[in-house]
Amino acid sequence: MAMPSDKASALAAVICVFPARNPAYMTPTAMPSGMLCRVTASTIIVGRRATWLDRHAAEELRDYVKKISGTILNIADETLTMAVTGNRILIGRPSTSDLVKNFADQNPGILPAESDTENDCLAIVQRGEVLVLSGSNDRSVYYSVCHLLQTVFHVGFYWDRDVYEATPDMTVPDNLTIVERSAFKFRHTIGQWVYNHGAFLNKPSAAKNWTNTPATRSTLTGCTAGTAMPAR
């Protein structure tokens, strides 16, 4: 029996927005039973050359940690982190953060090379007291935050709301390594891409405002305001 045209269109939109991951561009996720990094005891650090999207990613992570655990994390610029002790969450790329660059130099071959032409590649890497959320380009850094929330903390991103389980203990396994490249170059439906591209061409600030609306953030990455599920 043929599928109604409206349902077929809706299914096509979902496939375009949430493409399958390409195994050829994935590295195994290492989740050993070792020491755990407590996210709720961390400071979020952005680079001295942080982009608007880097800072937005940091704010989104802080907001979700508060929703899930009740803990409010501090966000600090890397130029002011001499006094920061304990776990650190670094957000950015080597080109935007000296601390991320130092991490990449000390751990060669893990973070993806930066590129504005290759398909998006996100990176979530934990070593010792440092959790790095990075990517191959600006938006990939933001995707890494949402991917962490979805895969490690089991946040469900839906069109109408988010679903997550409230817990005071948010931990990341030591040596966690997730580096994934998107199978498709575009994560938008055609209509959304046209709107977004037009906004960037005519007024960058309008594009930023558009990508920060609940509906669009759900489309691009899944990050929207949501409702907590009772702890089991």
GROMACS .gro file of C-alpha atoms in nm:
model
  232
    1MET     CA    1   0.000   0.000   0.000
    2ALA     CA    2   0.142   0.336  -0.099
    3MET     CA    3   0.235   0.576   0.179
    4PRO     CA    4   0.035   0.906   0.185
    5SER     CA    5   0.235   1.192   0.039
    6ASP     CA    6   0.232   1.394   0.364
    7LYS     CA    7   0.369   1.100   0.565
    8ALA     CA    8   0.629   1.029   0.299
    9SER     CA    9   0.743   1.391   0.312
   10ALA     CA   10   0.766   1.382   0.691
   11LEU     CA   11   0.972   1.063   0.676
   12ALA     CA   12   1.205   1.215   0.419
   13ALA     CA   13   1.252   1.521   0.641
   14VAL     CA   14   1.350   1.305   0.937
   15ILE     CA   15   1.600   1.112   0.725
   16CYS     CA   16   1.755   1.437   0.603
   17VAL     CA   17   1.779   1.588   0.949
   18PHE     CA   18   1.914   1.281   1.126
   19PRO     CA   19   2.142   1.103   0.875
   20ALA     CA   20   2.291   0.764   0.948
   21ARG     CA   21   2.647   0.770   1.071
   22ASN     CA   22   2.917   0.642   0.839
   23PRO     CA   23   3.111   0.357   1.007
   24ALA     CA   24   3.412   0.432   0.789
   25TYR     CA   25   3.457   0.761   0.969
   26MET     CA   26   3.398   0.637   1.324
   27THR     CA   27   3.653   0.542   1.586
   28PRO     CA   28   3.560   0.290   1.854
   29THR     CA   29   3.416   0.437   2.170
   30ALA     CA   30   3.642   0.346   2.461
   31MET     CA   31   3.440   0.312   2.782
   32PRO     CA   32   3.658   0.113   3.023
   33SER     CA   33   3.564   0.050   3.384
   34GLY     CA   34   3.812   0.289   3.539
   35MET     CA   35   3.808   0.623   3.713
   36LEU     CA   36   3.520   0.853   3.629
   37CYS     CA   37   3.530   1.223   3.546
   38ARG     CA   38   3.258   1.410   3.736
   39VAL     CA   39   3.106   1.666   3.505
   40THR     CA   40   2.929   1.832   3.797
   41ALA     CA   41   3.267   1.905   3.960
   42SER     CA   42   3.411   2.065   3.646
   43THR     CA   43   3.475   2.411   3.508
   44ILE     CA   44   3.381   2.481   3.145
   45ILE     CA   45   3.665   2.662   2.967
   46VAL     CA   46   3.644   2.839   2.631
   47GLY     CA   47   3.941   2.957   2.427
   48ARG     CA   48   4.078   3.307   2.405
   49ARG     CA   49   3.973   3.309   2.038
   50ALA     CA   50   3.639   3.141   2.105
   51THR     CA   51   3.372   3.192   1.840
   52TRP     CA   52   3.013   3.285   1.913
   53LEU     CA   53   2.917   2.920   1.861
   54ASP     CA   54   3.190   2.799   2.100
   55ARG     CA   55   3.046   3.020   2.374
   56HIS     CA   56   2.692   2.918   2.286
   57ALA     CA   57   2.794   2.550   2.313
   58ALA     CA   58   2.942   2.620   2.657
   59GLU     CA   59   2.621   2.788   2.769
   60GLU     CA   60   2.408   2.500   2.637
   61LEU     CA   61   2.621   2.247   2.825
   62ARG     CA   62   2.595   2.452   3.145
   63ASP     CA   63   2.216   2.477   3.103
   64TYR     CA   64   2.171   2.104   3.052
   65VAL     CA   65   2.396   2.011   3.342
   66LYS     CA   66   2.179   2.235   3.560
   67LYS     CA   67   1.859   2.075   3.428
   68ILE     CA   68   1.984   1.720   3.480
   69SER     CA   69   2.181   1.751   3.804
   70GLY     CA   70   2.085   2.084   3.959
   71THR     CA   71   2.451   2.193   3.956
   72ILE     CA   72   2.549   2.524   3.798
   73LEU     CA   73   2.892   2.510   3.636
   74ASN     CA   74   3.119   2.809   3.591
   75ILE     CA   75   3.229   2.913   3.242
   76ALA     CA   76   3.578   3.062   3.230
   77ASP     CA   77   3.800   3.209   2.960
   78GLU     CA   78   4.128   3.022   2.926
   79THR     CA   79   4.319   3.343   2.995
   80LEU     CA   80   4.174   3.342   3.347
   81THR     CA   81   4.216   2.975   3.440
   82MET     CA   82   4.540   2.983   3.637
   83ALA     CA   83   4.342   2.946   3.959
   84VAL     CA   84   4.103   2.679   3.825
   85THR     CA   85   4.143   2.347   4.003
   86GLY     CA   86   3.977   2.011   3.948
   87ASN     CA   87   3.816   1.880   3.630
   88ARG     CA   88   3.811   2.092   3.318
   89ILE     CA   89   3.581   2.078   3.017
   90LEU     CA   90   3.754   2.238   2.719
   91ILE     CA   91   3.530   2.358   2.438
   92GLY     CA   92   3.676   2.463   2.105
   93ARG     CA   93   3.935   2.373   1.844
   94PRO     CA   94   4.314   2.415   1.831
   95SER     CA   95   4.262   2.733   1.628
   96THR     CA   96   4.032   2.885   1.890
   97SER     CA   97   4.176   2.749   2.214
   98ASP     CA   98   4.538   2.722   2.327
   99LEU     CA   99   4.440   2.460   2.583
  100VAL     CA  100   4.276   2.244   2.317
  101LYS     CA  101   4.585   2.288   2.099
  102ASN     CA  102   4.808   2.178   2.388
  103PHE     CA  103   4.583   1.876   2.441
  104ALA     CA  104   4.603   1.787   2.071
  105ASP     CA  105   4.984   1.819   2.078
  106GLN     CA  106   5.006   1.593   2.385
  107ASN     CA  107   4.758   1.343   2.239
  108PRO     CA  108   4.839   1.333   1.866
  109GLY     CA  109   4.611   1.169   1.615
  110ILE     CA  110   4.290   1.191   1.821
  111LEU     CA  111   4.121   1.523   1.743
  112PRO     CA  112   4.010   1.565   1.379
  113ALA     CA  113   4.189   1.803   1.146
  114GLU     CA  114   4.008   2.131   1.102
  115SER     CA  115   3.826   2.174   0.772
  116ASP     CA  116   3.538   2.381   0.636
  117THR     CA  117   3.496   2.156   0.332
  118GLU     CA  118   3.496   1.803   0.474
  119ASN     CA  119   3.185   1.656   0.634
  120ASP     CA  120   3.135   1.756   0.998
  121CYS     CA  121   3.342   1.558   1.246
  122LEU     CA  122   3.280   1.586   1.620
  123ALA     CA  123   3.516   1.482   1.898
  124ILE     CA  124   3.452   1.393   2.263
  125VAL     CA  125   3.773   1.293   2.438
  126GLN     CA  126   3.837   1.246   2.810
  127ARG     CA  127   4.181   1.206   2.963
  128GLY     CA  128   4.247   1.239   3.335
  129GLU     CA  129   4.084   1.558   3.463
  130VAL     CA  130   4.023   1.698   3.115
  131LEU     CA  131   3.719   1.649   2.890
  132VAL     CA  132   3.757   1.798   2.542
  133LEU     CA  133   3.456   1.880   2.324
  134SER     CA  134   3.590   1.967   1.983
  135GLY     CA  135   3.534   1.914   1.611
  136SER     CA  136   3.656   1.974   1.260
  137ASN     CA  137   3.474   2.306   1.224
  138ASP     CA  138   3.276   2.559   1.423
  139ARG     CA  139   2.940   2.382   1.420
  140SER     CA  140   3.099   2.043   1.493
  141VAL     CA  141   3.207   2.175   1.832
  142TYR     CA  142   2.842   2.251   1.908
  143TYR     CA  143   2.738   1.909   1.779
  144SER     CA  144   2.987   1.748   2.018
  145VAL     CA  145   2.805   1.898   2.316
  146CYS     CA  146   2.470   1.763   2.197
  147HIS     CA  147   2.623   1.424   2.113
  148LEU     CA  148   2.769   1.401   2.464
  149LEU     CA  149   2.430   1.477   2.614
  150GLN     CA  150   2.259   1.223   2.393
  151THR     CA  151   2.502   0.929   2.407
  152VAL     CA  152   2.652   0.957   2.756
  153PHE     CA  153   2.369   1.119   2.953
  154HIS     CA  154   2.082   0.974   2.747
  155VAL     CA  155   1.904   1.298   2.668
  156GLY     CA  156   1.627   1.236   2.417
  157PHE     CA  157   1.592   1.516   2.163
  158TYR     CA  158   1.247   1.541   2.007
  159TRP     CA  159   1.062   1.795   1.799
  160ASP     CA  160   0.835   1.914   2.079
  161ARG     CA  161   1.061   1.871   2.384
  162ASP     CA  162   1.363   1.702   2.537
  163VAL     CA  163   1.341   1.405   2.770
  164TYR     CA  164   1.610   1.332   3.025
  165GLU     CA  165   1.648   1.160   3.358
  166ALA     CA  166   1.731   1.379   3.655
  167THR     CA  167   2.043   1.266   3.838
  168PRO     CA  168   2.288   1.450   4.066
  169ASP     CA  169   2.577   1.233   3.949
  170MET     CA  170   2.692   1.303   3.592
  171THR     CA  171   3.014   1.114   3.518
  172VAL     CA  172   3.218   1.040   3.207
  173PRO     CA  173   3.432   0.724   3.189
  174ASP     CA  174   3.807   0.780   3.187
  175ASN     CA  175   3.965   0.758   2.840
  176LEU     CA  176   3.629   0.801   2.669
  177THR     CA  177   3.696   0.861   2.299
  178ILE     CA  178   3.422   0.941   2.050
  179VAL     CA  179   3.526   1.078   1.711
  180GLU     CA  180   3.255   1.059   1.446
  181ARG     CA  181   3.219   1.209   1.101
  182SER     CA  182   2.876   1.272   0.951
  183ALA     CA  183   2.783   1.053   0.656
  184PHE     CA  184   2.608   1.348   0.489
  185LYS     CA  185   2.730   1.703   0.439
  186PHE     CA  186   2.396   1.869   0.515
  187ARG     CA  187   2.179   1.813   0.823
  188HIS     CA  188   1.894   2.036   0.703
  189THR     CA  189   1.587   1.981   0.494
  190ILE     CA  190   1.596   2.179   0.170
  191GLY     CA  191   1.354   2.446   0.291
  192GLN     CA  192   1.548   2.501   0.612
  193TRP     CA  193   1.877   2.523   0.422
  194VAL     CA  194   1.738   2.789   0.190
  195TYR     CA  195   1.616   2.997   0.486
  196ASN     CA  196   1.941   2.954   0.676
  197HIS     CA  197   2.163   3.027   0.376
  198GLY     CA  198   1.962   3.336   0.291
  199ALA     CA  199   1.992   3.463   0.647
  200PHE     CA  200   2.368   3.426   0.641
  201LEU     CA  201   2.396   3.604   0.307
  202ASN     CA  202   2.180   3.897   0.412
  203LYS     CA  203   2.241   3.938   0.784
  204PRO     CA  204   2.471   3.717   0.992
  205SER     CA  205   2.305   3.823   1.316
  206ALA     CA  206   1.968   3.709   1.183
  207ALA     CA  207   2.116   3.368   1.109
  208LYS     CA  208   2.248   3.341   1.462
  209ASN     CA  209   1.910   3.432   1.604
  210TRP     CA  210   1.740   3.183   1.374
  211THR     CA  211   1.971   2.897   1.469
  212ASN     CA  212   1.899   2.971   1.834
  213THR     CA  213   1.522   2.924   1.811
  214PRO     CA  214   1.385   2.606   1.975
  215ALA     CA  215   1.257   2.456   1.649
  216THR     CA  216   1.578   2.517   1.459
  217ARG     CA  217   1.808   2.400   1.739
  218SER     CA  218   1.606   2.081   1.747
  219THR     CA  219   1.655   2.045   1.372
  220LEU     CA  220   2.027   2.114   1.370
  221THR     CA  221   2.142   1.940   1.684
  222GLY     CA  222   1.856   1.846   1.909
  223CYS     CA  223   1.922   2.102   2.182
  224THR     CA  224   1.592   2.247   2.302
  225ALA     CA  225   1.428   2.311   2.634
  226GLY     CA  226   1.274   2.001   2.781
  227THR     CA  227   1.122   1.813   3.071
  228ALA     CA  228   1.304   1.591   3.319
  229MET     CA  229   1.195   1.234   3.373
  230PRO     CA  230   1.176   1.120   3.737
  231ALA     CA  231   1.483   0.932   3.852
  232ARG     CA  232   1.434   0.559   3.843
   0.00000   0.00000   0.00000
